Amino acid sequence: MKIFFASFICCLVLYNCNWYTDTSAILLEPKAFSAKIDKGGVQLIDVRTPKEYAEGHIENAININYYSKNFEDSLKLLDIKKPVYIYCRSGKRSAKSVSKFRAVGFDSIYELEGGMLNWRSEGFKANTN
């Protein structure tokens, strides 16, 4: 009986902690993130606001505003078979958006650790065009 109870408690804890699903992205520091996107064949998504994007973004990034009411619909226009690389200002919005990318079918999701703040602090440039 004790073994059954212990097994039940373990299952309950795992279920409540959502360990049964993978909703996380692969977190990459700026140097590794840059190396991956430089190889090409990826979809680079900036989930910040259009104003933030205009103030400086990673070259070839597509701006899809996390706060837009059409955010999830916009994700559906992307190719779910290609890896997606996402970032925001500090990493909070990109982390929150991972579950939305998963919900539309993405399997290969990479996230810039620390967002644009970390990107710039590591000496990487941002485009303003």
Short mmCIF file of C-alpha atoms in Angstrom, two decimals:
data_model
loop_
_atom_site.label_atom_id
_atom_site.label_comp_id
_atom_site.label_asym_id
_atom_site.label_seq_id
_atom_site.Cartn_x
_atom_site.Cartn_y
_atom_site.Cartn_z
CA MET A 1 0.00 0.00 0.00
CA LYS A 2 2.86 2.38 0.81
CA ILE A 3 4.40 1.79 -2.63
CA PHE A 4 1.09 2.51 -4.34
CA PHE A 5 0.65 5.71 -2.33
CA ALA A 6 4.23 6.85 -3.06
CA SER A 7 3.73 6.14 -6.78
CA PHE A 8 0.47 8.06 -6.76
CA ILE A 9 2.12 11.08 -5.08
CA CYS A 10 5.00 11.02 -7.63
CA CYS A 11 2.56 10.96 -10.55
CA LEU A 12 0.55 13.78 -9.04
CA VAL A 13 3.66 15.92 -8.54
CA LEU A 14 4.89 15.27 -12.08
CA TYR A 15 1.48 16.06 -13.53
CA ASN A 16 1.10 19.31 -11.58
CA CYS A 17 4.62 20.46 -12.46
CA ASN A 18 3.98 19.79 -16.16
CA TRP A 19 7.08 17.60 -16.44
CA TYR A 20 5.11 15.32 -18.70
CA THR A 21 5.33 17.76 -21.61
CA ASP A 22 8.16 19.69 -23.18
CA THR A 23 7.13 23.31 -23.43
CA SER A 24 10.61 24.78 -23.23
CA ALA A 25 12.90 26.03 -25.94
CA ILE A 26 16.61 25.49 -26.29
CA LEU A 27 18.16 28.49 -24.59
CA LEU A 28 21.24 29.85 -26.37
CA GLU A 29 23.65 32.54 -25.24
CA PRO A 30 24.30 35.28 -27.82
CA LYS A 31 27.43 33.77 -29.38
CA ALA A 32 25.77 30.38 -30.00
CA PHE A 33 22.53 32.05 -31.12
CA SER A 34 24.46 34.17 -33.63
CA ALA A 35 26.36 31.15 -34.96
CA LYS A 36 23.11 29.23 -35.53
CA ILE A 37 21.26 32.04 -37.31
CA ASP A 38 24.33 32.86 -39.43
CA LYS A 39 24.10 29.37 -40.97
CA GLY A 40 20.75 30.34 -42.50
CA GLY A 41 17.64 28.25 -43.11
CA VAL A 42 16.00 29.52 -39.95
CA GLN A 43 13.11 31.77 -39.09
CA LEU A 44 14.25 34.57 -36.81
CA ILE A 45 11.38 36.13 -34.88
CA ASP A 46 11.51 39.29 -32.78
CA VAL A 47 8.47 39.22 -30.46
CA ARG A 48 8.89 42.82 -29.23
CA THR A 49 6.67 45.74 -30.14
CA PRO A 50 7.14 47.48 -33.52
CA LYS A 51 8.62 50.49 -31.68
CA GLU A 52 11.23 48.32 -29.95
CA TYR A 53 11.98 46.56 -33.24
CA ALA A 54 12.56 49.91 -34.98
CA GLU A 55 15.01 50.92 -32.26
CA GLY A 56 17.24 47.99 -33.18
CA HIS A 57 16.79 44.35 -34.15
CA ILE A 58 18.87 41.40 -35.29
CA GLU A 59 19.42 41.39 -39.04
CA ASN A 60 16.76 39.44 -41.01
CA ALA A 61 14.42 39.21 -38.01
CA ILE A 62 10.68 39.24 -38.59
CA ASN A 63 8.73 41.31 -36.08
CA ILE A 64 5.68 39.57 -34.63
CA ASN A 65 4.45 41.58 -31.65
CA TYR A 66 3.76 39.32 -28.66
CA TYR A 67 1.12 41.77 -27.43
CA SER A 68 -0.77 41.80 -30.75
CA LYS A 69 -4.23 40.25 -30.70
CA ASN A 70 -3.18 38.45 -33.92
CA PHE A 71 0.03 36.99 -32.46
CA GLU A 72 -1.00 33.32 -32.73
CA ASP A 73 -2.53 33.81 -36.19
CA SER A 74 0.76 35.34 -37.35
CA LEU A 75 2.67 32.30 -36.07
CA LYS A 76 0.49 30.08 -38.25
CA LEU A 77 1.90 31.84 -41.33
CA LEU A 78 5.39 30.55 -40.55
CA ASP A 79 6.82 27.20 -41.68
CA ILE A 80 6.54 24.81 -38.72
CA LYS A 81 9.04 22.45 -40.38
CA LYS A 82 11.84 25.02 -40.14
CA PRO A 83 13.56 25.87 -36.86
CA VAL A 84 12.42 29.08 -35.23
CA TYR A 85 14.73 31.40 -33.30
CA ILE A 86 13.00 33.87 -31.02
CA TYR A 87 14.01 36.81 -28.89
CA CYS A 88 12.65 39.87 -27.13
CA ARG A 89 14.12 42.59 -24.94
CA SER A 90 15.14 40.58 -21.87
CA GLY A 91 13.89 37.04 -22.48
CA LYS A 92 10.55 37.21 -20.67
CA ARG A 93 8.22 37.59 -23.67
CA SER A 94 10.16 35.09 -25.75
CA ALA A 95 9.92 32.57 -22.89
CA LYS A 96 6.17 33.19 -22.61
CA SER A 97 5.74 32.81 -26.36
CA VAL A 98 7.30 29.33 -26.52
CA SER A 99 4.05 27.60 -25.57
CA LYS A 100 2.26 29.52 -28.34
CA PHE A 101 4.86 28.38 -30.89
CA ARG A 102 4.43 24.80 -29.64
CA ALA A 103 0.64 25.11 -29.87
CA VAL A 104 0.82 25.85 -33.61
CA GLY A 105 3.17 22.90 -34.20
CA PHE A 106 6.79 24.03 -33.86
CA ASP A 107 9.21 21.41 -32.58
CA SER A 108 12.55 23.18 -33.05
CA ILE A 109 12.46 26.36 -30.97
CA TYR A 110 15.56 28.26 -29.93
CA GLU A 111 15.50 31.25 -27.62
CA LEU A 112 18.09 34.00 -27.14
CA GLU A 113 19.09 33.96 -23.48
CA GLY A 114 18.66 37.42 -21.99
CA GLY A 115 17.17 38.86 -25.18
CA MET A 116 18.46 42.01 -26.88
CA LEU A 117 19.88 43.33 -23.63
CA ASN A 118 22.26 40.37 -23.47
CA TRP A 119 22.86 40.45 -27.24
CA ARG A 120 24.08 44.05 -27.08
CA SER A 121 26.04 43.56 -23.85
CA GLU A 122 27.99 40.81 -25.62
CA GLY A 123 28.95 43.28 -28.36
CA PHE A 124 26.57 42.12 -31.10
CA LYS A 125 25.03 44.81 -33.28
CA ALA A 126 21.40 45.63 -33.95
CA ASN A 127 19.99 46.94 -37.23
CA THR A 128 17.77 50.00 -37.26
CA ASN A 129 16.52 49.80 -40.84
#
